[in-house]
């Protein structure tokens, strides 16, 4: 299927795979995955869709605050389209990813001066007070293993990290993350979520820089119009 707007991005699948939600010119739009029918605007404003909850009840999205940076919300997909504020700290809150059972929300925030990965409980569209920090050397782009036994993320130095976790109890449990391999991503600065794992947990899909990593940096020329002959 193909959308028809000029500025559309951040497409996310519904849990049953039948619909796609995405950022459109007028807000958040919804369209059938088979391409039939017109797109439906379900929410207005400049928002950034991140994930549909596994039970289909919420869409997690980000929005820039007036005095804050990226803030995190849950949009109800049952009944009235109502938003619930999840996080609006002075820090940059981003990369929300719900666990496969929908009970835990992993995300990145830079409140310490660098981005780190945290996990909090998620119930009925609200976050609990049981926040735990998972990363130790920076972290962005959390991804859950489909069986809920591991949490992956990218450290500040580009290493793909893995932490064994337990999500079945009332308290989130995890072990100190270990490095798996070095990635070649631009996403730490571009903020594009380019990491995912296959359903069987055996393969990673990672956006990778192609070419010589030691190539000289580009030259930025300021006030270039002064050099143009009039």
XYZ file of N, CA and C in Angstrom:
690
model
N 0.834 -1.185 0.000
C 0.000 0.000 0.000
C 0.876 1.245 0.000
N 0.355 2.376 -0.467
C 1.094 3.619 -0.555
C 0.202 4.764 -0.103
N 0.768 5.634 0.746
C 0.019 6.813 1.168
C 0.227 7.920 0.138
N -0.537 9.007 0.267
C -0.532 10.018 -0.782
C -0.126 11.403 -0.313
N 0.240 11.565 0.957
C 0.606 12.882 1.453
C 2.043 13.249 1.131
N 2.411 14.493 1.429
C 3.750 14.972 1.115
C 4.739 14.738 2.252
N 4.246 14.715 3.490
C 5.135 14.566 4.636
C 4.608 13.445 5.531
N 4.941 12.227 5.195
C 4.446 11.074 5.940
C 5.603 10.174 6.337
N 5.599 9.731 7.593
C 6.742 8.975 8.117
C 6.317 8.201 9.363
N 7.279 7.455 9.920
C 7.105 6.751 11.196
C 5.898 5.809 11.180
N 5.804 4.977 10.151
C 4.693 4.021 10.053
C 4.863 2.894 11.072
N 3.762 2.516 11.733
C 3.776 1.421 12.700
C 2.610 0.483 12.408
N 2.827 -0.819 12.587
C 1.801 -1.832 12.311
C 0.878 -2.004 13.508
N -0.383 -2.256 13.236
C -1.294 -2.704 14.285
C -0.907 -4.125 14.670
N -1.244 -4.589 15.872
C -0.848 -5.931 16.303
C -1.341 -7.047 15.381
N -2.515 -6.867 14.754
C -3.027 -7.906 13.862
C -2.503 -7.771 12.439
N -1.705 -6.737 12.166
C -1.119 -6.552 10.847
C -2.064 -6.029 9.794
N -3.267 -5.629 10.180
C -4.265 -5.190 9.203
C -4.248 -3.686 8.933
N -3.657 -2.912 9.838
C -3.675 -1.460 9.682
C -2.290 -0.869 9.940
N -2.099 0.332 9.426
C -0.853 1.060 9.627
C -1.194 2.460 10.132
N -0.564 2.871 11.215
C -0.683 4.242 11.708
C 0.615 4.965 11.381
N 0.528 6.249 11.071
C 1.721 6.991 10.682
C 1.490 8.484 10.860
N 2.582 9.238 10.829
C 2.498 10.691 10.886
C 2.138 11.205 9.503
N 1.076 11.988 9.425
C 0.649 12.562 8.152
C 0.635 14.087 8.266
N 0.242 14.744 7.196
C 0.266 16.213 7.171
C -0.623 16.840 8.245
N -1.662 16.116 8.660
C -2.636 16.700 9.594
C -2.579 16.083 10.984
N -1.646 15.190 11.239
C -1.551 14.580 12.559
C -1.147 13.125 12.486
N -1.928 12.259 13.142
C -1.730 10.814 13.068
C -2.839 10.243 12.194
N -2.461 9.472 11.186
C -3.424 8.889 10.261
C -3.395 7.365 10.348
N -4.494 6.776 9.909
C -4.670 5.331 9.955
C -5.109 4.863 8.576
N -4.524 3.762 8.096
C -4.868 3.256 6.768
C -4.822 1.735 6.782
N -5.716 1.120 5.991
C -5.700 -0.330 5.854
C -4.412 -0.774 5.179
N -3.811 -1.829 5.698
C -2.545 -2.307 5.142
C -2.696 -2.839 3.727
N -3.908 -3.280 3.349
C -4.123 -3.799 1.992
C -4.338 -2.690 0.966
N -4.330 -1.440 1.412
C -4.460 -0.309 0.504
C -5.878 0.101 0.197
N -6.866 -0.657 0.665
C -8.257 -0.337 0.361
C -8.761 0.783 1.264
N -9.536 1.691 0.687
C -10.118 2.780 1.455
C -9.164 3.950 1.628
N -9.714 5.055 2.085
C -8.926 6.267 2.303
C -8.310 6.253 3.693
N -7.270 7.039 3.867
C -6.649 7.209 5.174
C -7.592 7.980 6.097
N -7.556 7.631 7.376
C -8.402 8.285 8.376
C -7.526 9.052 9.354
N -7.813 10.332 9.526
C -7.102 11.100 10.540
C -7.689 10.749 11.903
N -6.846 10.267 12.820
C -7.342 9.883 14.133
C -6.867 10.824 15.229
N -5.897 11.685 14.915
C -5.426 12.638 15.921
C -4.732 13.791 15.223
N -4.919 15.005 15.744
C -4.355 16.200 15.114
C -3.066 16.625 15.805
N -2.284 17.415 15.101
C -1.065 17.967 15.678
C 0.183 17.304 15.137
N 1.317 17.902 15.447
C 2.607 17.364 15.015
C 3.091 16.363 16.043
N 2.929 15.085 15.732
C 3.288 14.005 16.633
C 4.184 13.009 15.902
N 4.851 12.154 16.666
C 5.751 11.164 16.082
C 5.371 9.781 16.611
N 4.708 8.992 15.786
C 4.270 7.660 16.194
C 5.468 6.749 16.435
N 5.389 5.925 17.475
C 6.510 5.052 17.838
C 6.122 3.574 17.874
N 5.003 3.241 18.498
C 4.633 1.832 18.634
C 3.166 1.684 18.977
N 2.568 0.627 18.448
C 1.210 0.229 18.805
C 1.331 -0.814 19.908
N 0.607 -0.662 20.984
C 0.710 -1.626 22.082
C 0.266 -3.014 21.610
N 0.854 -4.078 22.150
C 0.524 -5.437 21.711
C -0.960 -5.786 21.817
N -1.681 -5.185 22.774
C -3.110 -5.471 22.910
C -3.970 -4.572 22.023
N -3.345 -3.675 21.264
C -4.072 -2.814 20.337
C -4.773 -1.635 20.978
N -4.636 -1.443 22.286
C -5.400 -0.408 22.990
C -4.770 0.980 22.919
N -3.462 1.057 22.656
C -2.794 2.348 22.693
C -1.770 2.472 21.565
N -1.565 3.709 21.143
C -0.439 4.059 20.293
C 0.466 4.963 21.119
N 1.729 4.597 21.231
C 2.701 5.408 21.946
C 3.320 6.385 20.948
N 3.304 7.673 21.297
C 3.865 8.674 20.389
C 4.607 9.751 21.158
N 5.395 10.528 20.419
C 6.170 11.624 20.984
C 5.674 12.954 20.437
N 5.875 14.005 21.215
C 5.550 15.346 20.767
C 6.492 16.332 21.459
N 6.925 17.328 20.724
C 7.822 18.329 21.302
C 7.033 19.285 22.188
N 7.540 19.512 23.397
C 6.882 20.427 24.306
C 7.306 21.866 24.062
N 6.565 22.788 24.628
C 6.886 24.207 24.477
C 8.145 24.550 25.275
N 8.243 24.056 26.507
C 9.399 24.329 27.356
C 10.264 23.088 27.572
N 9.803 21.944 27.097
C 10.572 20.704 27.193
C 10.980 20.289 25.788
N 11.630 19.149 25.689
C 11.994 18.648 24.371
C 10.987 17.572 23.981
N 11.431 16.366 23.625
C 10.460 15.342 23.262
C 9.775 14.788 24.508
N 8.448 14.796 24.498
C 7.640 14.224 25.569
C 6.904 12.998 25.047
N 6.479 12.135 25.953
C 5.921 10.840 25.584
C 4.450 10.731 26.005
N 3.621 10.202 25.096
C 2.188 10.085 25.342
C 1.682 8.710 24.901
N 0.515 8.340 25.441
C -0.222 7.159 24.990
C -1.572 7.626 24.467
N -1.920 7.233 23.246
C -3.201 7.597 22.629
C -4.131 6.396 22.677
N -5.292 6.560 23.301
C -6.251 5.469 23.401
C -6.840 5.147 22.037
N -6.892 3.869 21.690
C -7.457 3.427 20.419
C -8.807 2.756 20.605
N -9.331 2.800 21.825
C -10.668 2.272 22.103
C -11.521 3.411 22.653
N -12.728 3.544 22.123
C -13.588 4.632 22.566
C -13.071 5.975 22.089
N -13.110 6.968 22.965
C -12.656 8.309 22.627
C -11.143 8.332 22.434
N -10.691 9.030 21.380
C -9.260 9.174 21.123
C -8.685 10.159 22.141
N -8.238 9.638 23.260
C -7.765 10.477 24.353
C -6.299 10.195 24.628
N -5.521 11.265 24.794
C -4.095 11.101 25.084
C -3.855 11.092 26.584
N -2.831 10.331 27.004
C -2.388 10.309 28.389
C -0.904 10.626 28.409
N -0.507 11.600 29.189
C 0.892 11.979 29.293
C 1.660 10.900 30.057
N 2.752 10.434 29.477
C 3.600 9.447 30.135
C 4.836 10.096 30.748
N 5.558 10.891 29.944
C 6.776 11.552 30.404
C 6.867 12.946 29.793
N 7.159 13.953 30.600
C 7.428 15.291 30.082
C 8.465 15.993 30.938
N 9.567 15.315 31.173
C 10.652 15.889 31.955
C 11.387 16.938 31.130
N 12.316 17.641 31.772
C 13.137 18.609 31.046
C 14.112 17.922 30.101
N 14.296 16.611 30.282
C 15.203 15.843 29.428
C 14.519 15.492 28.115
N 15.283 14.896 27.211
C 14.774 14.457 25.918
C 14.340 12.999 26.056
N 13.037 12.752 26.093
C 12.505 11.398 26.275
C 12.128 10.828 24.915
N 12.683 9.669 24.549
C 12.459 9.143 23.213
C 12.617 7.628 23.151
N 12.415 7.075 21.948
C 12.591 5.636 21.650
C 11.733 4.704 22.513
N 10.467 5.013 22.790
C 9.663 4.107 23.615
C 9.388 2.786 22.906
N 9.552 1.686 23.632
C 9.292 0.355 23.094
C 8.680 -0.519 24.185
N 7.449 -0.982 23.949
C 6.782 -1.860 24.912
C 7.266 -3.290 24.776
N 7.326 -3.984 25.897
C 7.681 -5.401 25.895
C 6.605 -6.199 25.167
N 6.922 -7.410 24.695
C 5.942 -8.209 23.948
C 4.637 -8.453 24.690
N 4.668 -8.489 26.035
C 3.429 -8.670 26.793
C 2.753 -7.339 27.115
N 3.369 -6.222 26.706
C 2.780 -4.906 26.905
C 2.846 -4.377 28.324
N 3.595 -5.029 29.206
C 3.602 -4.645 30.615
C 4.752 -3.726 31.005
N 5.773 -3.610 30.136
C 6.957 -2.830 30.482
C 7.337 -1.928 29.315
N 7.671 -0.684 29.632
C 8.067 0.281 28.609
C 9.538 0.622 28.775
N 10.318 0.331 27.730
C 11.725 0.734 27.688
C 11.836 2.011 26.870
N 12.727 2.897 27.264
C 12.893 4.156 26.540
C 14.268 4.737 26.864
N 14.653 5.764 26.098
C 15.911 6.472 26.324
C 15.620 7.893 26.770
N 16.436 8.407 27.672
C 16.337 9.798 28.094
C 17.727 10.287 28.468
N 17.994 11.583 28.285
C 19.339 12.122 28.528
C 19.402 12.982 29.781
N 18.644 12.661 30.795
C 18.604 13.468 32.013
C 19.944 13.478 32.751
N 20.799 12.473 32.509
C 22.115 12.421 33.164
C 23.178 13.168 32.365
N 22.826 13.672 31.203
C 23.794 14.321 30.328
C 24.094 13.503 29.092
N 23.796 12.219 29.138
C 23.886 11.348 27.970
C 22.671 10.442 27.974
N 22.307 9.914 26.821
C 21.135 9.053 26.749
C 21.409 7.717 27.437
N 20.470 7.285 28.251
C 20.533 5.985 28.917
C 19.184 5.294 28.767
N 19.181 3.972 28.924
C 17.968 3.168 28.780
C 17.338 2.917 30.147
N 16.020 3.141 30.220
C 15.258 2.891 31.439
C 14.050 2.005 31.107
N 13.534 1.336 32.119
C 12.330 0.511 31.978
C 11.382 0.834 33.125
N 10.096 1.011 32.786
C 9.047 1.214 33.786
C 7.841 0.358 33.431
N 7.059 0.026 34.451
C 5.839 -0.737 34.217
C 4.821 0.119 33.472
N 3.987 -0.531 32.663
C 2.976 0.152 31.855
C 1.660 -0.572 32.056
N 0.675 0.128 32.627
C -0.624 -0.474 32.915
C -1.739 0.501 32.563
N -2.669 0.066 31.719
C -3.828 0.892 31.344
C -3.415 2.288 30.871
N -2.371 2.345 30.071
C -1.945 3.607 29.491
C -1.193 4.526 30.424
N -0.720 4.009 31.561
C 0.016 4.831 32.516
C 1.294 4.118 32.946
N 2.310 4.935 33.301
C 3.573 4.389 33.772
C 3.572 4.257 35.283
N 4.228 3.201 35.773
C 4.382 3.017 37.204
C 5.567 3.819 37.726
N 5.793 3.752 39.028
C 6.882 4.496 39.664
C 8.129 3.638 39.859
N 8.143 2.444 39.264
C 9.211 1.472 39.485
C 10.290 1.545 38.409
N 10.792 2.727 38.122
C 11.763 2.901 37.047
C 13.114 2.295 37.392
N 13.711 1.621 36.402
C 15.042 1.053 36.585
C 15.920 1.433 35.396
N 17.153 1.797 35.699
C 18.116 2.119 34.644
C 18.829 0.847 34.209
N 18.840 0.583 32.916
C 19.408 -0.655 32.384
C 20.825 -0.457 31.878
N 21.074 0.615 31.139
C 22.391 0.842 30.531
C 23.361 1.445 31.540
N 24.659 1.299 31.245
C 25.698 1.855 32.122
C 26.660 2.760 31.366
N 26.730 2.641 30.043
C 27.651 3.439 29.227
C 26.912 4.118 28.082
N 25.735 4.610 28.362
C 24.923 5.242 27.332
C 24.049 4.222 26.627
N 22.906 4.681 26.115
C 22.030 3.749 25.408
C 20.908 4.447 24.664
N 20.611 3.920 23.491
C 19.483 4.372 22.688
C 18.884 3.165 21.967
N 17.698 3.361 21.424
C 17.031 2.412 20.526
C 16.823 1.015 21.140
N 16.081 0.924 22.247
C 15.810 -0.392 22.840
C 14.934 -1.249 21.933
N 15.211 -2.548 21.918
C 14.438 -3.530 21.155
C 14.299 -4.781 22.008
N 13.071 -5.277 22.122
C 12.818 -6.482 22.914
C 12.902 -7.728 22.045
N 13.486 -8.779 22.580
C 13.370 -10.096 21.952
C 11.903 -10.502 22.023
N 11.388 -11.151 20.992
C 9.953 -11.409 20.889
C 9.404 -12.276 22.021
N 10.251 -13.093 22.651
C 9.770 -13.906 23.775
C 9.937 -13.185 25.116
N 10.404 -11.934 25.088
C 10.512 -11.138 26.302
C 11.654 -11.506 27.218
N 12.640 -12.270 26.740
C 13.731 -12.711 27.609
C 14.990 -11.864 27.489
N 15.057 -10.970 26.506
C 16.227 -10.116 26.337
C 15.802 -8.714 25.901
N 16.611 -7.745 26.303
C 16.436 -6.370 25.862
C 17.735 -5.912 25.221
N 17.655 -5.453 23.981
C 18.825 -4.995 23.241
C 18.778 -3.479 23.105
N 19.937 -2.851 22.970
C 20.016 -1.422 22.704
C 21.412 -1.099 22.178
N 21.595 0.129 21.706
C 22.885 0.560 21.170
C 23.536 1.514 22.162
N 24.760 1.177 22.597
C 25.490 2.027 23.529
C 26.065 3.239 22.803
N 26.573 4.187 23.559
C 27.066 5.427 22.970
C 28.236 5.193 22.024
N 29.036 4.150 22.267
C 30.173 3.864 21.397
C 29.794 3.003 20.190
N 28.493 2.751 20.002
C 28.038 1.990 18.848
C 27.910 0.498 19.078
N 28.271 0.013 20.257
C 28.148 -1.419 20.546
C 26.679 -1.800 20.719
N 26.295 -2.917 20.093
C 24.965 -3.462 20.348
C 25.028 -4.246 21.649
N 24.203 -3.855 22.606
C 24.224 -4.436 23.935
C 23.015 -5.349 24.134
N 23.178 -6.343 25.024
C 22.091 -7.266 25.334
C 22.028 -7.488 26.840
N 20.817 -7.475 27.373
C 20.601 -7.761 28.783
C 19.532 -8.835 28.917
N 19.839 -9.895 29.641
C 18.832 -10.906 29.937
C 17.834 -10.312 30.929
N 16.543 -10.472 30.656
C 15.522 -9.860 31.503
C 14.434 -10.875 31.841
N 13.667 -10.533 32.863
C 12.500 -11.322 33.239
C 11.317 -10.379 33.343
N 10.297 -10.621 32.520
C 9.142 -9.721 32.468
C 7.860 -10.362 32.988
N 7.937 -11.589 33.465
C 6.724 -12.319 33.845
C 6.273 -12.057 35.275
N 7.128 -11.475 36.103
C 6.760 -11.229 37.493
C 6.199 -9.839 37.703
N 5.970 -9.499 38.953
C 5.463 -8.168 39.287
C 6.583 -7.131 39.301
N 7.843 -7.587 39.345
C 8.994 -6.698 39.344
C 9.882 -7.027 38.163
N 10.360 -5.995 37.472
C 11.231 -6.191 36.315
C 12.627 -6.581 36.787
N 13.160 -7.666 36.228
C 14.483 -8.147 36.597
C 15.387 -8.150 35.374
N 16.658 -7.802 35.571
C 17.605 -7.779 34.467
C 19.021 -8.003 34.984
N 19.913 -8.387 34.071
C 21.324 -8.545 34.406
C 22.113 -7.453 33.687
N 23.328 -7.208 34.134
C 24.170 -6.177 33.536
C 24.339 -6.436 32.038
N 24.079 -5.436 31.188
C 24.183 -5.654 29.738
C 25.595 -6.032 29.302
N 25.665 -6.845 28.238
C 26.944 -7.252 27.660
C 26.983 -6.850 26.186
N 28.178 -6.508 25.716
C 28.351 -6.105 24.324
C 28.326 -7.328 23.407
N 27.592 -7.222 22.301
C 27.538 -8.301 21.318
C 28.469 -8.027 20.147
N 28.351 -6.849 19.537
C 29.223 -6.472 18.423
C 29.081 -4.979 18.164
N 30.022 -4.426 17.406
C 30.032 -2.998 17.097
C 29.188 -2.737 15.858
N 28.318 -1.758 15.941
C 27.505 -1.363 14.792
C 28.175 -0.186 14.082
N 27.684 0.097 12.871
C 28.140 1.273 12.124
C 26.899 2.075 11.747
N 26.381 2.780 12.731
C 25.132 3.511 12.566
C 25.371 5.007 12.674
N 24.502 5.771 12.012
C 24.487 7.218 12.176
C 23.381 7.648 13.132
N 22.606 6.688 13.577
C 21.367 7.002 14.273
C 21.559 7.671 15.622
N 22.726 7.552 16.244
C 22.900 8.175 17.557
C 22.711 9.676 17.460
N 23.111 10.259 16.332
C 22.937 11.696 16.144
C 21.694 12.027 15.337
N 21.258 11.120 14.453
C 20.106 11.407 13.598
C 18.779 11.033 14.246
N 18.818 10.227 15.309
C 17.607 9.810 16.024
C 16.629 9.059 15.124
N 17.135 8.138 14.356
C 16.306 7.258 13.530
C 16.454 5.845 14.062
N 15.322 5.221 14.398
C 15.360 3.888 15.000
C 15.639 2.853 13.915
N 16.894 2.408 13.815
C 17.312 1.521 12.732
C 17.777 0.167 13.243
N 17.212 -0.287 14.345
C 17.584 -1.584 14.908
C 16.332 -2.403 15.152
N 16.346 -3.655 14.719
C 15.240 -4.569 15.027
C 15.785 -5.986 15.032
N 14.982 -6.910 15.522
C 15.389 -8.305 15.604
C 14.300 -9.171 14.991
N 14.707 -10.258 14.349
C 13.752 -11.153 13.708
C 12.888 -11.850 14.755
N 11.682 -12.290 14.380
C 10.785 -12.947 15.344
C 11.405 -14.146 16.053
N 12.322 -14.868 15.380
C 12.935 -16.040 16.017
C 14.130 -15.665 16.891
N 14.491 -14.377 16.926
C 15.573 -13.928 17.782
C 16.961 -14.279 17.294
N 17.097 -14.670 16.022
C 18.379 -15.135 15.510
C 19.108 -14.124 14.631
N 18.412 -13.102 14.143
C 19.036 -12.147 13.236
C 18.643 -10.720 13.600
N 19.580 -9.791 13.371
C 19.336 -8.379 13.596
C 19.226 -7.649 12.262
N 18.388 -6.631 12.234
C 18.284 -5.734 11.093
C 18.770 -4.367 11.572
N 19.883 -3.883 10.988
C 20.535 -2.677 11.479
C 20.883 -1.760 10.315
N 20.506 -0.494 10.408
C 20.934 0.489 9.417
C 22.436 0.691 9.523
N 23.148 0.515 8.427
C 24.609 0.490 8.464
C 25.211 1.489 7.487
N 26.225 2.205 7.929
C 26.941 3.136 7.069
C 27.787 2.347 6.082
N 27.690 2.688 4.793
C 28.474 2.031 3.754
C 29.620 2.949 3.351
N 30.825 2.390 3.232
C 31.964 3.192 2.801
C 33.028 3.287 3.873
N 34.015 4.099 3.624
C 35.170 4.251 4.493
C 34.817 5.095 5.708
N 34.946 4.514 6.883
C 34.614 5.262 8.105
C 35.667 6.309 8.431
N 36.838 6.255 7.766
C 37.898 7.222 8.024
C 37.916 8.344 6.988
N 36.887 8.409 6.167
C 36.817 9.457 5.156
C 36.760 10.823 5.832
N 37.351 11.850 5.198
C 37.348 13.186 5.821
C 35.935 13.716 5.994
N 35.747 14.509 7.032
C 34.432 15.094 7.296
C 34.102 16.121 6.222
N 32.820 16.333 5.942
C 32.448 17.329 4.932
C 32.787 18.736 5.400
N 33.030 19.612 4.435
C 33.314 21.022 4.729
C 32.036 21.827 4.599
N 31.710 22.584 5.626
C 30.526 23.424 5.619
C 30.952 24.870 5.372
N 30.475 25.456 4.311
C 30.828 26.820 3.947
C 29.710 27.767 4.362
N 30.031 28.670 5.278
C 29.061 29.638 5.758
C 29.172 30.931 4.951
N 28.088 31.665 4.894
C 28.049 32.947 4.174
C 28.520 32.783 2.727
N 28.107 31.691 2.096
C 28.588 31.386 0.741
C 28.116 32.400 -0.298
N 27.004 33.128 0.003
C 26.498 34.078 -0.978
C 27.473 35.238 -1.208
N 28.389 35.462 -0.244
C 29.368 36.538 -0.397
C 30.364 36.252 -1.510
N 30.483 34.940 -1.882
C 31.423 34.554 -2.919
C 30.791 34.510 -4.305
N 29.494 34.714 -4.350
C 28.798 34.662 -5.628
C 28.854 36.026 -6.303
N 29.279 36.039 -7.569
C 29.339 37.307 -8.311
C 27.943 37.851 -8.548
N 27.796 39.117 -8.332
C 26.504 39.767 -8.528
C 26.478 40.479 -9.860
